[in-house]
Amino acid sequence: MKTDIVLAGVGGQGILSIATILGTAALDENLHIKQAEVHGMSQRGGDVQSNLRISEAPIASDLIPLGGADLIVSLEPMEALRYLPYLKPDGWIITNTTPFVNIDSYPEAEALEAELAKHDRVIAFDMDSIAKELGSPKSSNMVLLGAASPFILIAADKVEDGIRKVFAAKGGKIIDSNIKAFRAGRDYSLNLQNK
């Protein structure tokens, strides 16, 4: 069993926090992990992408080949579409629908939605709104992680342990709000699949 994930977003959205949490959880489960981070403009608002490979068996390469990703997990819809060439034919796209408009030629929301709708295996919703409803607007990355969690090799309670470890220095309130956001995203994703 293995899960190859392309994590995508824009600098400052928390993509690398997701990679750290999953890496921590994977190591605690004695799974093999390889991660390669690619920072676009290396600044807030620039393209950020990470290849994350989790497996029960040793992994040879850090990088996911074209057509090899089980998941594209993105905090930004255009960034999700940017990495489509990496997705397997039966792979899933898990993405926030809230755009981060950082360029003049940013596509219209309807065009992005139409492109996403061309794929059968998509979970796309407004994760920012869910995070705000929970009183933790900065935790939309944890909503995203929760939405992606049913497709990842690691059990949900182990991912929550990873959240606790990664945010331990920030205190119990931050840990609790991030776990709450994770659970909300997971519930949304599971409910959508059960329809």
PDB file of C-alpha atoms in Angstrom:
ATOM      1  CA  MET A   1       0.000   0.000   0.000  1.00  0.00           C
ATOM      2  CA  LYS A   2       1.161   3.500  -0.809  1.00  0.00           C
ATOM      3  CA  THR A   3      -0.146   7.031  -1.270  1.00  0.00           C
ATOM      4  CA  ASP A   4       1.547   9.553  -3.554  1.00  0.00           C
ATOM      5  CA  ILE A   5       0.340  13.095  -2.929  1.00  0.00           C
ATOM      6  CA  VAL A   6       0.984  16.375  -4.699  1.00  0.00           C
ATOM      7  CA  LEU A   7       0.351  19.121  -2.134  1.00  0.00           C
ATOM      8  CA  ALA A   8      -0.221  22.485  -3.802  1.00  0.00           C
ATOM      9  CA  GLY A   9      -1.064  26.009  -2.846  1.00  0.00           C
ATOM     10  CA  VAL A  10       0.291  29.484  -2.410  1.00  0.00           C
ATOM     11  CA  GLY A  11       2.967  30.563   0.043  1.00  0.00           C
ATOM     12  CA  GLY A  12       1.515  31.285   3.463  1.00  0.00           C
ATOM     13  CA  GLN A  13      -1.504  28.972   3.150  1.00  0.00           C
ATOM     14  CA  GLY A  14      -0.047  26.137   5.248  1.00  0.00           C
ATOM     15  CA  ILE A  15       0.761  23.479   2.647  1.00  0.00           C
ATOM     16  CA  LEU A  16       4.087  22.680   4.292  1.00  0.00           C
ATOM     17  CA  SER A  17       2.345  22.285   7.658  1.00  0.00           C
ATOM     18  CA  ILE A  18       0.188  19.579   6.081  1.00  0.00           C
ATOM     19  CA  ALA A  19       3.307  17.832   4.791  1.00  0.00           C
ATOM     20  CA  THR A  20       4.927  18.025   8.240  1.00  0.00           C
ATOM     21  CA  ILE A  21       1.846  16.601   9.977  1.00  0.00           C
ATOM     22  CA  LEU A  22       1.518  13.717   7.517  1.00  0.00           C
ATOM     23  CA  GLY A  23       5.257  13.053   7.719  1.00  0.00           C
ATOM     24  CA  THR A  24       5.119  12.955  11.516  1.00  0.00           C
ATOM     25  CA  ALA A  25       2.112  10.627  11.495  1.00  0.00           C
ATOM     26  CA  ALA A  26       3.699   8.346   8.874  1.00  0.00           C
ATOM     27  CA  LEU A  27       6.933   7.997  10.843  1.00  0.00           C
ATOM     28  CA  ASP A  28       4.982   7.242  14.029  1.00  0.00           C
ATOM     29  CA  GLU A  29       3.253   4.433  12.101  1.00  0.00           C
ATOM     30  CA  ASN A  30       6.620   3.048  10.910  1.00  0.00           C
ATOM     31  CA  LEU A  31       5.743   3.889   7.317  1.00  0.00           C
ATOM     32  CA  HIS A  32       8.304   4.939   4.743  1.00  0.00           C
ATOM     33  CA  ILE A  33       8.131   8.533   3.596  1.00  0.00           C
ATOM     34  CA  LYS A  34       9.834  10.701   1.018  1.00  0.00           C
ATOM     35  CA  GLN A  35       9.150  14.377   0.572  1.00  0.00           C
ATOM     36  CA  ALA A  36      10.376  16.896  -1.961  1.00  0.00           C
ATOM     37  CA  GLU A  37       9.391  20.523  -1.583  1.00  0.00           C
ATOM     38  CA  VAL A  38       9.286  22.945  -4.462  1.00  0.00           C
ATOM     39  CA  HIS A  39       8.821  26.585  -3.551  1.00  0.00           C
ATOM     40  CA  GLY A  40       7.863  28.773  -6.481  1.00  0.00           C
ATOM     41  CA  MET A  41       8.754  32.366  -5.838  1.00  0.00           C
ATOM     42  CA  SER A  42       9.931  31.538  -2.290  1.00  0.00           C
ATOM     43  CA  GLN A  43       7.692  34.203  -0.845  1.00  0.00           C
ATOM     44  CA  ARG A  44       4.224  34.689   0.538  1.00  0.00           C
ATOM     45  CA  GLY A  45       1.850  34.530  -2.426  1.00  0.00           C
ATOM     46  CA  GLY A  46       4.165  32.407  -4.599  1.00  0.00           C
ATOM     47  CA  ASP A  47       3.445  28.897  -5.848  1.00  0.00           C
ATOM     48  CA  VAL A  48       4.247  26.207  -3.268  1.00  0.00           C
ATOM     49  CA  GLN A  49       4.208  22.520  -4.099  1.00  0.00           C
ATOM     50  CA  SER A  50       5.393  19.426  -2.279  1.00  0.00           C
ATOM     51  CA  ASN A  51       5.611  15.802  -3.372  1.00  0.00           C
ATOM     52  CA  LEU A  52       4.765  13.515  -0.473  1.00  0.00           C
ATOM     53  CA  ARG A  53       5.159   9.762  -0.859  1.00  0.00           C
ATOM     54  CA  ILE A  54       3.972   7.426   1.910  1.00  0.00           C
ATOM     55  CA  SER A  55       4.376   3.661   1.673  1.00  0.00           C
ATOM     56  CA  GLU A  56       4.574   0.436   3.603  1.00  0.00           C
ATOM     57  CA  ALA A  57       7.599  -0.496   1.450  1.00  0.00           C
ATOM     58  CA  PRO A  58      10.818   1.459   0.831  1.00  0.00           C
ATOM     59  CA  ILE A  59      10.513   4.336  -1.650  1.00  0.00           C
ATOM     60  CA  ALA A  60      13.225   4.939  -4.241  1.00  0.00           C
ATOM     61  CA  SER A  61      12.500   8.490  -5.404  1.00  0.00           C
ATOM     62  CA  ASP A  62      11.371  11.697  -3.718  1.00  0.00           C
ATOM     63  CA  LEU A  63       9.535  12.844  -6.822  1.00  0.00           C
ATOM     64  CA  ILE A  64       6.190  11.658  -8.128  1.00  0.00           C
ATOM     65  CA  PRO A  65       6.296  10.947 -11.870  1.00  0.00           C
ATOM     66  CA  LEU A  66       3.781  12.370 -14.324  1.00  0.00           C
ATOM     67  CA  GLY A  67       0.588  10.327 -14.057  1.00  0.00           C
ATOM     68  CA  GLY A  68       1.699   8.835 -10.737  1.00  0.00           C
ATOM     69  CA  ALA A  69      -0.115  10.837  -8.032  1.00  0.00           C
ATOM     70  CA  ASP A  70      -2.990   9.260  -6.143  1.00  0.00           C
ATOM     71  CA  LEU A  71      -4.062  12.681  -4.887  1.00  0.00           C
ATOM     72  CA  ILE A  72      -3.738  16.328  -5.701  1.00  0.00           C
ATOM     73  CA  VAL A  73      -4.428  18.164  -2.450  1.00  0.00           C
ATOM     74  CA  SER A  74      -4.663  21.915  -2.954  1.00  0.00           C
ATOM     75  CA  LEU A  75      -5.640  24.993  -0.989  1.00  0.00           C
ATOM     76  CA  GLU A  76      -6.252  26.877  -4.216  1.00  0.00           C
ATOM     77  CA  PRO A  77      -8.262  25.778  -7.288  1.00  0.00           C
ATOM     78  CA  MET A  78      -5.890  27.054  -9.975  1.00  0.00           C
ATOM     79  CA  GLU A  79      -2.972  25.330  -8.245  1.00  0.00           C
ATOM     80  CA  ALA A  80      -4.951  22.072  -8.226  1.00  0.00           C
ATOM     81  CA  LEU A  81      -5.406  22.343 -11.973  1.00  0.00           C
ATOM     82  CA  ARG A  82      -1.751  23.220 -12.536  1.00  0.00           C
ATOM     83  CA  TYR A  83      -0.678  19.754 -11.335  1.00  0.00           C
ATOM     84  CA  LEU A  84      -3.266  17.659 -13.216  1.00  0.00           C
ATOM     85  CA  PRO A  85      -0.565  16.063 -15.419  1.00  0.00           C
ATOM     86  CA  TYR A  86       0.714  14.330 -12.276  1.00  0.00           C
ATOM     87  CA  LEU A  87      -2.637  12.732 -11.399  1.00  0.00           C
ATOM     88  CA  LYS A  88      -3.330   9.055 -12.090  1.00  0.00           C
ATOM     89  CA  PRO A  89      -6.424   8.353 -14.216  1.00  0.00           C
ATOM     90  CA  ASP A  90      -8.185   7.053 -11.087  1.00  0.00           C
ATOM     91  CA  GLY A  91      -6.683   9.679  -8.761  1.00  0.00           C
ATOM     92  CA  TRP A  92      -8.581  12.201  -6.667  1.00  0.00           C
ATOM     93  CA  ILE A  93      -8.482  15.996  -6.590  1.00  0.00           C
ATOM     94  CA  ILE A  94      -9.181  17.497  -3.182  1.00  0.00           C
ATOM     95  CA  THR A  95      -9.264  21.290  -3.373  1.00  0.00           C
ATOM     96  CA  ASN A  96     -10.458  24.465  -1.808  1.00  0.00           C
ATOM     97  CA  THR A  97     -12.686  26.476  -4.149  1.00  0.00           C
ATOM     98  CA  THR A  98     -11.657  29.831  -2.682  1.00  0.00           C
ATOM     99  CA  PRO A  99      -9.224  31.471  -5.104  1.00  0.00           C
ATOM    100  CA  PHE A 100      -6.048  33.247  -4.058  1.00  0.00           C
ATOM    101  CA  VAL A 101      -5.919  35.878  -6.777  1.00  0.00           C
ATOM    102  CA  ASN A 102      -2.251  36.796  -7.005  1.00  0.00           C
ATOM    103  CA  ILE A 103      -1.850  37.498 -10.726  1.00  0.00           C
ATOM    104  CA  ASP A 104      -3.605  39.854 -13.165  1.00  0.00           C
ATOM    105  CA  SER A 105      -4.534  37.032 -15.544  1.00  0.00           C
ATOM    106  CA  TYR A 106      -6.168  34.879 -12.855  1.00  0.00           C
ATOM    107  CA  PRO A 107      -9.010  32.833 -14.452  1.00  0.00           C
ATOM    108  CA  GLU A 108     -12.664  33.455 -13.632  1.00  0.00           C
ATOM    109  CA  ALA A 109     -14.084  31.226 -10.868  1.00  0.00           C
ATOM    110  CA  GLU A 110     -16.589  29.708 -13.309  1.00  0.00           C
ATOM    111  CA  ALA A 111     -13.774  28.616 -15.640  1.00  0.00           C
ATOM    112  CA  LEU A 112     -11.951  26.920 -12.770  1.00  0.00           C
ATOM    113  CA  GLU A 113     -15.129  25.180 -11.628  1.00  0.00           C
ATOM    114  CA  ALA A 114     -15.808  23.988 -15.185  1.00  0.00           C
ATOM    115  CA  GLU A 115     -12.303  22.515 -15.446  1.00  0.00           C
ATOM    116  CA  LEU A 116     -12.640  20.736 -12.105  1.00  0.00           C
ATOM    117  CA  ALA A 117     -16.070  19.415 -13.129  1.00  0.00           C
ATOM    118  CA  LYS A 118     -14.458  17.566 -16.056  1.00  0.00           C
ATOM    119  CA  HIS A 119     -13.017  15.090 -13.553  1.00  0.00           C
ATOM    120  CA  ASP A 120     -15.043  12.362 -11.895  1.00  0.00           C
ATOM    121  CA  ARG A 121     -13.079  12.176  -8.663  1.00  0.00           C
ATOM    122  CA  VAL A 122     -13.150  15.676  -7.218  1.00  0.00           C
ATOM    123  CA  ILE A 123     -13.954  16.971  -3.777  1.00  0.00           C
ATOM    124  CA  ALA A 124     -14.044  20.756  -4.057  1.00  0.00           C
ATOM    125  CA  PHE A 125     -15.636  23.089  -1.536  1.00  0.00           C
ATOM    126  CA  ASP A 126     -15.123  26.398   0.269  1.00  0.00           C
ATOM    127  CA  MET A 127     -12.773  25.350   3.054  1.00  0.00           C
ATOM    128  CA  ASP A 128     -12.128  28.943   4.127  1.00  0.00           C
ATOM    129  CA  SER A 129     -15.814  29.379   5.040  1.00  0.00           C
ATOM    130  CA  ILE A 130     -15.791  26.214   7.133  1.00  0.00           C
ATOM    131  CA  ALA A 131     -12.665  27.379   8.979  1.00  0.00           C
ATOM    132  CA  LYS A 132     -14.300  30.770   9.640  1.00  0.00           C
ATOM    133  CA  GLU A 133     -17.498  29.100  10.884  1.00  0.00           C
ATOM    134  CA  LEU A 134     -15.373  27.163  13.359  1.00  0.00           C
ATOM    135  CA  GLY A 135     -13.855  30.422  14.608  1.00  0.00           C
ATOM    136  CA  SER A 136     -10.429  29.584  13.234  1.00  0.00           C
ATOM    137  CA  PRO A 137      -9.985  31.266   9.829  1.00  0.00           C
ATOM    138  CA  LYS A 138      -6.320  30.286   9.604  1.00  0.00           C
ATOM    139  CA  SER A 139      -7.133  26.573   9.833  1.00  0.00           C
ATOM    140  CA  SER A 140      -8.470  26.033   6.298  1.00  0.00           C
ATOM    141  CA  ASN A 141      -5.356  23.936   5.646  1.00  0.00           C
ATOM    142  CA  MET A 142      -6.533  21.550   8.372  1.00  0.00           C
ATOM    143  CA  VAL A 143      -9.999  21.429   6.761  1.00  0.00           C
ATOM    144  CA  LEU A 144      -8.197  20.444   3.546  1.00  0.00           C
ATOM    145  CA  LEU A 145      -6.146  17.799   5.346  1.00  0.00           C
ATOM    146  CA  GLY A 146      -9.332  16.384   6.867  1.00  0.00           C
ATOM    147  CA  ALA A 147     -11.058  16.264   3.463  1.00  0.00           C
ATOM    148  CA  ALA A 148      -8.077  14.387   2.002  1.00  0.00           C
ATOM    149  CA  SER A 149      -7.617  12.044   4.962  1.00  0.00           C
ATOM    150  CA  PRO A 150     -10.028   9.279   3.812  1.00  0.00           C
ATOM    151  CA  PHE A 151      -7.738   8.744   0.795  1.00  0.00           C
ATOM    152  CA  ILE A 152      -4.450   8.598   2.704  1.00  0.00           C
ATOM    153  CA  LEU A 153      -2.744   5.471   4.036  1.00  0.00           C
ATOM    154  CA  ILE A 154      -2.720   6.824   7.625  1.00  0.00           C
ATOM    155  CA  ALA A 155      -5.641   6.402  10.049  1.00  0.00           C
ATOM    156  CA  ALA A 156      -7.434   9.622  11.063  1.00  0.00           C
ATOM    157  CA  ASP A 157      -6.565   9.280  14.753  1.00  0.00           C
ATOM    158  CA  LYS A 158      -2.874   8.998  13.839  1.00  0.00           C
ATOM    159  CA  VAL A 159      -3.108  12.172  11.735  1.00  0.00           C
ATOM    160  CA  GLU A 160      -4.685  13.881  14.749  1.00  0.00           C
ATOM    161  CA  ASP A 161      -1.708  12.707  16.829  1.00  0.00           C
ATOM    162  CA  GLY A 162       0.511  14.332  14.184  1.00  0.00           C
ATOM    163  CA  ILE A 163      -1.430  17.587  14.562  1.00  0.00           C
ATOM    164  CA  ARG A 164      -0.917  17.450  18.321  1.00  0.00           C
ATOM    165  CA  LYS A 165       2.827  16.941  17.934  1.00  0.00           C
ATOM    166  CA  VAL A 166       3.365  19.581  15.263  1.00  0.00           C
ATOM    167  CA  PHE A 167       1.370  22.252  17.119  1.00  0.00           C
ATOM    168  CA  ALA A 168       2.442  21.238  20.654  1.00  0.00           C
ATOM    169  CA  ALA A 169       4.481  24.399  21.209  1.00  0.00           C
ATOM    170  CA  LYS A 170       1.489  26.595  20.331  1.00  0.00           C
ATOM    171  CA  GLY A 171      -0.671  25.273  23.152  1.00  0.00           C
ATOM    172  CA  GLY A 172      -3.898  23.371  23.687  1.00  0.00           C
ATOM    173  CA  LYS A 173      -6.248  25.973  22.196  1.00  0.00           C
ATOM    174  CA  ILE A 174      -4.426  25.945  18.833  1.00  0.00           C
ATOM    175  CA  ILE A 175      -4.231  22.145  18.855  1.00  0.00           C
ATOM    176  CA  ASP A 176      -7.954  21.853  19.582  1.00  0.00           C
ATOM    177  CA  SER A 177      -8.968  24.344  16.876  1.00  0.00           C
ATOM    178  CA  ASN A 178      -6.824  22.536  14.287  1.00  0.00           C
ATOM    179  CA  ILE A 179      -8.225  19.124  15.216  1.00  0.00           C
ATOM    180  CA  LYS A 180     -11.746  20.543  15.046  1.00  0.00           C
ATOM    181  CA  ALA A 181     -11.007  21.889  11.535  1.00  0.00           C
ATOM    182  CA  PHE A 182      -9.494  18.536  10.508  1.00  0.00           C
ATOM    183  CA  ARG A 183     -12.608  16.687  11.678  1.00  0.00           C
ATOM    184  CA  ALA A 184     -14.935  19.125   9.901  1.00  0.00           C
ATOM    185  CA  GLY A 185     -13.104  18.583   6.605  1.00  0.00           C
ATOM    186  CA  ARG A 186     -13.082  14.823   7.080  1.00  0.00           C
ATOM    187  CA  ASP A 187     -16.816  14.755   7.853  1.00  0.00           C
ATOM    188  CA  TYR A 188     -17.571  16.870   4.778  1.00  0.00           C
ATOM    189  CA  SER A 189     -15.561  14.559   2.539  1.00  0.00           C
ATOM    190  CA  LEU A 190     -17.057  11.364   3.974  1.00  0.00           C
ATOM    191  CA  ASN A 191     -20.604  12.733   3.734  1.00  0.00           C
ATOM    192  CA  LEU A 192     -20.027  13.713   0.110  1.00  0.00           C
ATOM    193  CA  GLN A 193     -18.775  10.242  -0.763  1.00  0.00           C
ATOM    194  CA  ASN A 194     -21.731   8.563   0.942  1.00  0.00           C
ATOM    195  CA  LYS A 195     -24.307  10.446  -1.160  1.00  0.00           C
TER     196      LYS A 195
END
